[in-house]
Structure formats: C-alpha cells, structure tokens
Amino acid sequence: MTKMEKEKCEKLMYKGIAKAKNADNEFKLAEISKRNGDTVSFEINLSKANQYYGETCGICQVLSTLNFKHNDMKILHNLTY
C-alpha cells in the first residue's frame, strides 16, 4: 500500500468513526422522540441512524478487506458491533 493510499484509508477510517457518532446521536434522538410519542420524528431519526450505522459498517468492511492497519481501526471495529 502506497503512502497516498494509506492516507486515503486513514481519512476514510476517521469518516467512518464520525458516521458512527452521528448514528449514536440519531439513535438517542429517536429514543427521545419515542418517549415523547412523536412517531414521525422517531421514524425519521431511526432511519437516519440506520443509514449512518450501515455506512459505518461498510467502511469498516472495506478497510478490513484492504487489510488496512491502524491503531484507531479497533475503535471503528468496536463501533460497528
């Protein structure tokens, strides 16, 4: 793997971590909406959370397939399971 490829993979890894944090926030918003009885907001937030989570899982799978090694890959991997 070239230096430029490693840099792109690292950037993608951090993007995946950010998406996992977005998913967590959306899941929290969905829970609040559910408690308040706002079903429309609940469904919207849940859909957004699932989208972010799916993107995070996809990024993790791609980087794992490329055999990308980085200390923060453990963080990304833990956020997907």
CSV table of N, CA, C and O in Angstrom, one decimal:
chain,number,residue,atom,x,y,z
A,1,MET,N,0.8,-1.2,0.0
A,1,MET,CA,0.0,0.0,0.0
A,1,MET,C,0.9,1.2,0.0
A,1,MET,O,1.8,1.4,0.8
A,2,THR,N,0.6,2.1,-0.9
A,2,THR,CA,1.4,3.4,-1.0
A,2,THR,C,1.1,4.3,0.1
A,2,THR,O,0.1,4.2,0.8
A,3,LYS,N,1.9,5.4,0.2
A,3,LYS,CA,1.7,6.4,1.3
A,3,LYS,C,0.3,7.1,1.0
A,3,LYS,O,-0.4,7.3,2.0
A,4,MET,N,0.1,7.4,-0.2
A,4,MET,CA,-1.2,8.1,-0.6
A,4,MET,C,-2.4,7.2,-0.3
A,4,MET,O,-3.4,7.7,0.3
A,5,GLU,N,-2.3,5.9,-0.6
A,5,GLU,CA,-3.4,5.0,-0.3
A,5,GLU,C,-3.6,4.9,1.2
A,5,GLU,O,-4.8,4.9,1.7
A,6,LYS,N,-2.6,4.9,2.0
A,6,LYS,CA,-2.7,4.8,3.5
A,6,LYS,C,-3.4,6.1,4.0
A,6,LYS,O,-4.2,6.0,4.9
A,7,GLU,N,-3.0,7.2,3.4
A,7,GLU,CA,-3.6,8.5,3.9
A,7,GLU,C,-5.1,8.5,3.6
A,7,GLU,O,-5.9,9.0,4.4
A,8,LYS,N,-5.5,8.0,2.4
A,8,LYS,CA,-6.9,8.0,2.0
A,8,LYS,C,-7.7,7.0,2.9
A,8,LYS,O,-8.8,7.3,3.3
A,9,CYS,N,-7.0,5.9,3.2
A,9,CYS,CA,-7.7,4.9,4.1
A,9,CYS,C,-7.9,5.5,5.5
A,9,CYS,O,-8.9,5.3,6.1
A,10,GLU,N,-6.8,6.2,6.0
A,10,GLU,CA,-6.9,6.8,7.3
A,10,GLU,C,-8.1,7.8,7.3
A,10,GLU,O,-8.8,7.9,8.3
A,11,LYS,N,-8.1,8.6,6.3
A,11,LYS,CA,-9.2,9.6,6.2
A,11,LYS,C,-10.6,8.9,6.2
A,11,LYS,O,-11.5,9.4,6.8
A,12,LEU,N,-10.7,7.9,5.4
A,12,LEU,CA,-11.9,7.1,5.4
A,12,LEU,C,-12.3,6.5,6.7
A,12,LEU,O,-13.4,6.5,7.1
A,13,MET,N,-11.3,6.0,7.4
A,13,MET,CA,-11.5,5.4,8.7
A,13,MET,C,-12.1,6.5,9.7
A,13,MET,O,-13.0,6.2,10.4
A,14,TYR,N,-11.5,7.7,9.7
A,14,TYR,CA,-12.0,8.7,10.6
A,14,TYR,C,-13.4,9.2,10.1
A,14,TYR,O,-14.2,9.6,11.0
A,15,LYS,N,-13.7,9.1,8.9
A,15,LYS,CA,-15.0,9.4,8.4
A,15,LYS,C,-16.0,8.4,8.9
A,15,LYS,O,-17.1,8.7,9.3
A,16,GLY,N,-15.6,7.1,8.9
A,16,GLY,CA,-16.4,6.1,9.5
A,16,GLY,C,-16.7,6.3,11.0
A,16,GLY,O,-17.8,6.0,11.4
A,17,ILE,N,-15.7,6.7,11.7
A,17,ILE,CA,-15.9,6.9,13.1
A,17,ILE,C,-16.8,8.1,13.3
A,17,ILE,O,-17.7,8.0,14.2
A,18,ALA,N,-16.7,9.1,12.5
A,18,ALA,CA,-17.7,10.3,12.6
A,18,ALA,C,-19.1,9.8,12.3
A,18,ALA,O,-20.0,10.2,13.0
A,19,LYS,N,-19.2,9.0,11.3
A,19,LYS,CA,-20.6,8.5,11.0
A,19,LYS,C,-21.2,7.6,12.1
A,19,LYS,O,-22.4,7.7,12.4
A,20,ALA,N,-20.3,6.9,12.8
A,20,ALA,CA,-20.8,6.1,13.9
A,20,ALA,C,-21.3,7.0,15.0
A,20,ALA,O,-22.3,6.7,15.7
A,21,LYS,N,-20.6,8.1,15.3
A,21,LYS,CA,-21.0,9.1,16.3
A,21,LYS,C,-22.3,9.7,15.8
A,21,LYS,O,-23.2,9.9,16.7
A,22,ASN,N,-22.5,10.0,14.6
A,22,ASN,CA,-23.8,10.5,14.1
A,22,ASN,C,-24.9,9.5,14.3
A,22,ASN,O,-26.0,9.9,14.6
A,23,ALA,N,-24.6,8.3,14.0
A,23,ALA,CA,-25.6,7.2,14.2
A,23,ALA,C,-26.0,7.2,15.7
A,23,ALA,O,-27.2,7.1,16.0
A,24,ASP,N,-25.1,7.3,16.6
A,24,ASP,CA,-25.4,7.2,18.0
A,24,ASP,C,-26.3,8.4,18.4
A,24,ASP,O,-27.3,8.2,19.1
A,25,ASN,N,-26.0,9.6,17.9
A,25,ASN,CA,-26.8,10.8,18.2
A,25,ASN,C,-28.2,10.6,17.6
A,25,ASN,O,-29.2,11.0,18.3
A,26,GLU,N,-28.3,10.1,16.4
A,26,GLU,CA,-29.7,9.9,15.9
A,26,GLU,C,-30.5,8.8,16.6
A,26,GLU,O,-31.7,8.9,16.8
A,27,PHE,N,-29.8,7.7,17.1
A,27,PHE,CA,-30.5,6.8,17.9
A,27,PHE,C,-31.0,7.4,19.2
A,27,PHE,O,-32.1,7.1,19.7
A,28,LYS,N,-30.2,8.3,19.8
A,28,LYS,CA,-30.6,9.0,21.0
A,28,LYS,C,-31.8,9.9,20.7
A,28,LYS,O,-32.8,9.9,21.5
A,29,LEU,N,-31.8,10.6,19.6
A,29,LEU,CA,-32.9,11.4,19.3
A,29,LEU,C,-34.2,10.6,19.0
A,29,LEU,O,-35.3,11.0,19.4
A,30,ALA,N,-34.0,9.4,18.4
A,30,ALA,CA,-35.1,8.6,18.1
A,30,ALA,C,-35.7,8.1,19.4
A,30,ALA,O,-36.9,8.0,19.6
A,31,GLU,N,-34.9,7.8,20.4
A,31,GLU,CA,-35.4,7.3,21.7
A,31,GLU,C,-36.2,8.4,22.4
A,31,GLU,O,-37.2,8.2,23.0
A,32,ILE,N,-35.7,9.6,22.3
A,32,ILE,CA,-36.4,10.8,22.9
A,32,ILE,C,-37.7,11.0,22.2
A,32,ILE,O,-38.7,11.2,22.9
A,33,SER,N,-37.7,10.9,20.9
A,33,SER,CA,-39.0,11.0,20.2
A,33,SER,C,-40.0,10.0,20.5
A,33,SER,O,-41.2,10.2,20.7
A,34,LYS,N,-39.5,8.8,20.7
A,34,LYS,CA,-40.3,7.6,21.1
A,34,LYS,C,-41.0,7.9,22.4
A,34,LYS,O,-42.2,7.6,22.6
A,35,ARG,N,-40.2,8.3,23.4
A,35,ARG,CA,-40.7,8.6,24.7
A,35,ARG,C,-41.7,9.7,24.7
A,35,ARG,O,-42.6,9.7,25.5
A,36,ASN,N,-41.5,10.7,23.8
A,36,ASN,CA,-42.5,11.8,23.7
A,36,ASN,C,-43.7,11.5,22.9
A,36,ASN,O,-44.6,12.3,22.8
A,37,GLY,N,-43.7,10.3,22.3
A,37,GLY,CA,-44.9,9.9,21.5
A,37,GLY,C,-44.9,10.5,20.1
A,37,GLY,O,-45.9,10.4,19.4
A,38,ASP,N,-43.8,11.0,19.7
A,38,ASP,CA,-43.7,11.6,18.3
A,38,ASP,C,-43.2,10.6,17.3
A,38,ASP,O,-42.0,10.4,17.1
A,39,THR,N,-44.2,9.8,16.8
A,39,THR,CA,-43.8,8.7,15.9
A,39,THR,C,-43.2,9.1,14.6
A,39,THR,O,-42.3,8.4,14.1
A,40,VAL,N,-43.5,10.3,14.1
A,40,VAL,CA,-42.9,10.7,12.8
A,40,VAL,C,-41.4,11.0,13.0
A,40,VAL,O,-40.6,10.5,12.3
A,41,SER,N,-41.1,11.8,14.0
A,41,SER,CA,-39.7,12.1,14.3
A,41,SER,C,-38.9,10.8,14.7
A,41,SER,O,-37.8,10.7,14.3
A,42,PHE,N,-39.6,9.9,15.4
A,42,PHE,CA,-39.0,8.7,15.7
A,42,PHE,C,-38.6,7.9,14.5
A,42,PHE,O,-37.4,7.4,14.4
A,43,GLU,N,-39.5,7.8,13.5
A,43,GLU,CA,-39.2,7.0,12.3
A,43,GLU,C,-38.1,7.7,11.5
A,43,GLU,O,-37.2,7.0,11.0
A,44,ILE,N,-38.1,9.0,11.4
A,44,ILE,CA,-37.1,9.8,10.7
A,44,ILE,C,-35.7,9.6,11.3
A,44,ILE,O,-34.7,9.3,10.6
A,45,ASN,N,-35.6,9.8,12.6
A,45,ASN,CA,-34.4,9.6,13.3
A,45,ASN,C,-33.8,8.2,13.3
A,45,ASN,O,-32.6,8.0,13.1
A,46,LEU,N,-34.7,7.3,13.4
A,46,LEU,CA,-34.3,5.9,13.3
A,46,LEU,C,-33.8,5.5,11.9
A,46,LEU,O,-32.8,4.8,11.8
A,47,SER,N,-34.4,6.0,10.9
A,47,SER,CA,-33.9,5.8,9.5
A,47,SER,C,-32.6,6.4,9.3
A,47,SER,O,-31.7,5.8,8.7
A,48,LYS,N,-32.4,7.7,9.8
A,48,LYS,CA,-31.1,8.3,9.7
A,48,LYS,C,-30.0,7.5,10.4
A,48,LYS,O,-28.9,7.3,9.9
A,49,ALA,N,-30.3,7.1,11.6
A,49,ALA,CA,-29.4,6.3,12.4
A,49,ALA,C,-29.0,5.0,11.7
A,49,ALA,O,-27.8,4.7,11.7
A,50,ASN,N,-30.0,4.3,11.2
A,50,ASN,CA,-29.7,3.1,10.5
A,50,ASN,C,-28.8,3.3,9.2
A,50,ASN,O,-27.9,2.5,8.9
A,51,GLN,N,-29.0,4.5,8.6
A,51,GLN,CA,-28.2,4.8,7.4
A,51,GLN,C,-26.8,5.1,7.8
A,51,GLN,O,-25.8,4.5,7.2
A,52,TYR,N,-26.6,5.9,8.8
A,52,TYR,CA,-25.2,6.1,9.3
A,52,TYR,C,-24.5,4.9,9.8
A,52,TYR,O,-23.4,4.6,9.5
A,53,TYR,N,-25.3,4.0,10.5
A,53,TYR,CA,-24.7,2.8,11.0
A,53,TYR,C,-24.3,1.9,9.8
A,53,TYR,O,-23.2,1.3,9.9
A,54,GLY,N,-25.1,1.8,8.8
A,54,GLY,CA,-24.8,1.0,7.7
A,54,GLY,C,-23.6,1.5,6.9
A,54,GLY,O,-22.7,0.7,6.5
A,55,GLU,N,-23.5,2.8,6.8
A,55,GLU,CA,-22.3,3.3,6.2
A,55,GLU,C,-21.0,3.0,7.0
A,55,GLU,O,-20.0,2.7,6.4
A,56,THR,N,-21.1,3.1,8.3
A,56,THR,CA,-20.0,2.8,9.2
A,56,THR,C,-19.6,1.3,9.0
A,56,THR,O,-18.4,1.1,8.9
A,57,CYS,N,-20.5,0.4,9.0
A,57,CYS,CA,-20.2,-1.0,8.8
A,57,CYS,C,-19.5,-1.2,7.4
A,57,CYS,O,-18.6,-2.0,7.3
A,58,GLY,N,-20.0,-0.6,6.4
A,58,GLY,CA,-19.5,-0.7,5.1
A,58,GLY,C,-18.0,-0.2,5.0
A,58,GLY,O,-17.2,-0.9,4.4
A,59,ILE,N,-17.8,0.9,5.6
A,59,ILE,CA,-16.4,1.5,5.7
A,59,ILE,C,-15.5,0.5,6.4
A,59,ILE,O,-14.4,0.2,6.0
A,60,CYS,N,-16.0,0.0,7.5
A,60,CYS,CA,-15.1,-0.9,8.3
A,60,CYS,C,-14.8,-2.2,7.5
A,60,CYS,O,-13.7,-2.7,7.5
A,61,GLN,N,-15.8,-2.7,6.8
A,61,GLN,CA,-15.6,-3.9,5.9
A,61,GLN,C,-14.6,-3.6,4.8
A,61,GLN,O,-13.8,-4.5,4.5
A,62,VAL,N,-14.7,-2.5,4.2
A,62,VAL,CA,-13.8,-2.2,3.1
A,62,VAL,C,-12.4,-2.1,3.6
A,62,VAL,O,-11.5,-2.6,3.0
A,63,LEU,N,-12.2,-1.3,4.7
A,63,LEU,CA,-10.8,-1.2,5.2
A,63,LEU,C,-10.3,-2.5,5.7
A,63,LEU,O,-9.1,-2.8,5.5
A,64,SER,N,-11.1,-3.4,6.3
A,64,SER,CA,-10.7,-4.7,6.7
A,64,SER,C,-10.3,-5.5,5.5
A,64,SER,O,-9.3,-6.3,5.5
A,65,THR,N,-11.1,-5.4,4.4
A,65,THR,CA,-10.8,-6.2,3.2
A,65,THR,C,-9.4,-5.8,2.6
A,65,THR,O,-8.7,-6.6,2.1
A,66,LEU,N,-9.2,-4.4,2.7
A,66,LEU,CA,-7.9,-3.9,2.2
A,66,LEU,C,-6.7,-4.2,3.1
A,66,LEU,O,-5.6,-3.9,2.8
A,67,ASN,N,-7.0,-4.8,4.3
A,67,ASN,CA,-6.0,-5.1,5.3
A,67,ASN,C,-5.3,-3.9,5.8
A,67,ASN,O,-4.1,-3.9,6.0
A,68,PHE,N,-6.1,-2.8,6.0
A,68,PHE,CA,-5.6,-1.6,6.5
A,68,PHE,C,-5.3,-1.7,7.9
A,68,PHE,O,-6.2,-2.1,8.7
A,69,LYS,N,-4.1,-1.3,8.3
A,69,LYS,CA,-3.7,-1.4,9.7
A,69,LYS,C,-3.5,-0.1,10.3
A,69,LYS,O,-2.8,0.8,9.7
A,70,HIS,N,-4.2,0.2,11.4
A,70,HIS,CA,-4.0,1.5,12.2
A,70,HIS,C,-4.6,1.2,13.6
A,70,HIS,O,-5.5,0.4,13.8
A,71,ASN,N,-4.0,1.9,14.5
A,71,ASN,CA,-4.5,1.7,15.9
A,71,ASN,C,-5.9,2.1,16.1
A,71,ASN,O,-6.6,1.4,16.9
A,72,ASP,N,-6.4,3.1,15.4
A,72,ASP,CA,-7.8,3.5,15.5
A,72,ASP,C,-8.8,2.6,14.8
A,72,ASP,O,-10.0,2.8,14.9
A,73,MET,N,-8.3,1.6,14.1
A,73,MET,CA,-9.2,0.7,13.4
A,73,MET,C,-9.9,-0.1,14.5
A,73,MET,O,-11.1,-0.6,14.3
A,74,LYS,N,-9.3,-0.3,15.7
A,74,LYS,CA,-10.0,-1.0,16.8
A,74,LYS,C,-11.2,-0.2,17.2
A,74,LYS,O,-12.3,-0.8,17.5
A,75,ILE,N,-11.1,1.1,17.2
A,75,ILE,CA,-12.2,2.0,17.6
A,75,ILE,C,-13.4,1.8,16.6
A,75,ILE,O,-14.5,1.6,17.0
A,76,LEU,N,-13.0,1.9,15.3
A,76,LEU,CA,-14.0,1.7,14.3
A,76,LEU,C,-14.7,0.3,14.3
A,76,LEU,O,-15.9,0.2,14.2
A,77,HIS,N,-13.9,-0.7,14.5
A,77,HIS,CA,-14.4,-2.0,14.6
A,77,HIS,C,-15.4,-2.2,15.8
A,77,HIS,O,-16.4,-2.8,15.7
A,78,ASN,N,-15.0,-1.6,16.9
A,78,ASN,CA,-15.9,-1.7,18.1
A,78,ASN,C,-17.2,-0.9,17.9
A,78,ASN,O,-18.2,-1.3,18.5
A,79,LEU,N,-17.1,0.1,17.2
A,79,LEU,CA,-18.4,0.9,16.9
A,79,LEU,C,-19.4,0.2,16.0
A,79,LEU,O,-20.5,0.6,16.0
A,80,THR,N,-18.9,-0.8,15.3
A,80,THR,CA,-19.8,-1.5,14.4
A,80,THR,C,-20.4,-2.8,15.0
A,80,THR,O,-21.2,-3.4,14.3
A,81,TYR,N,-20.0,-3.1,16.2
A,81,TYR,CA,-20.5,-4.3,16.8
A,81,TYR,C,-21.1,-4.1,18.2
A,81,TYR,O,-20.9,-3.1,18.8
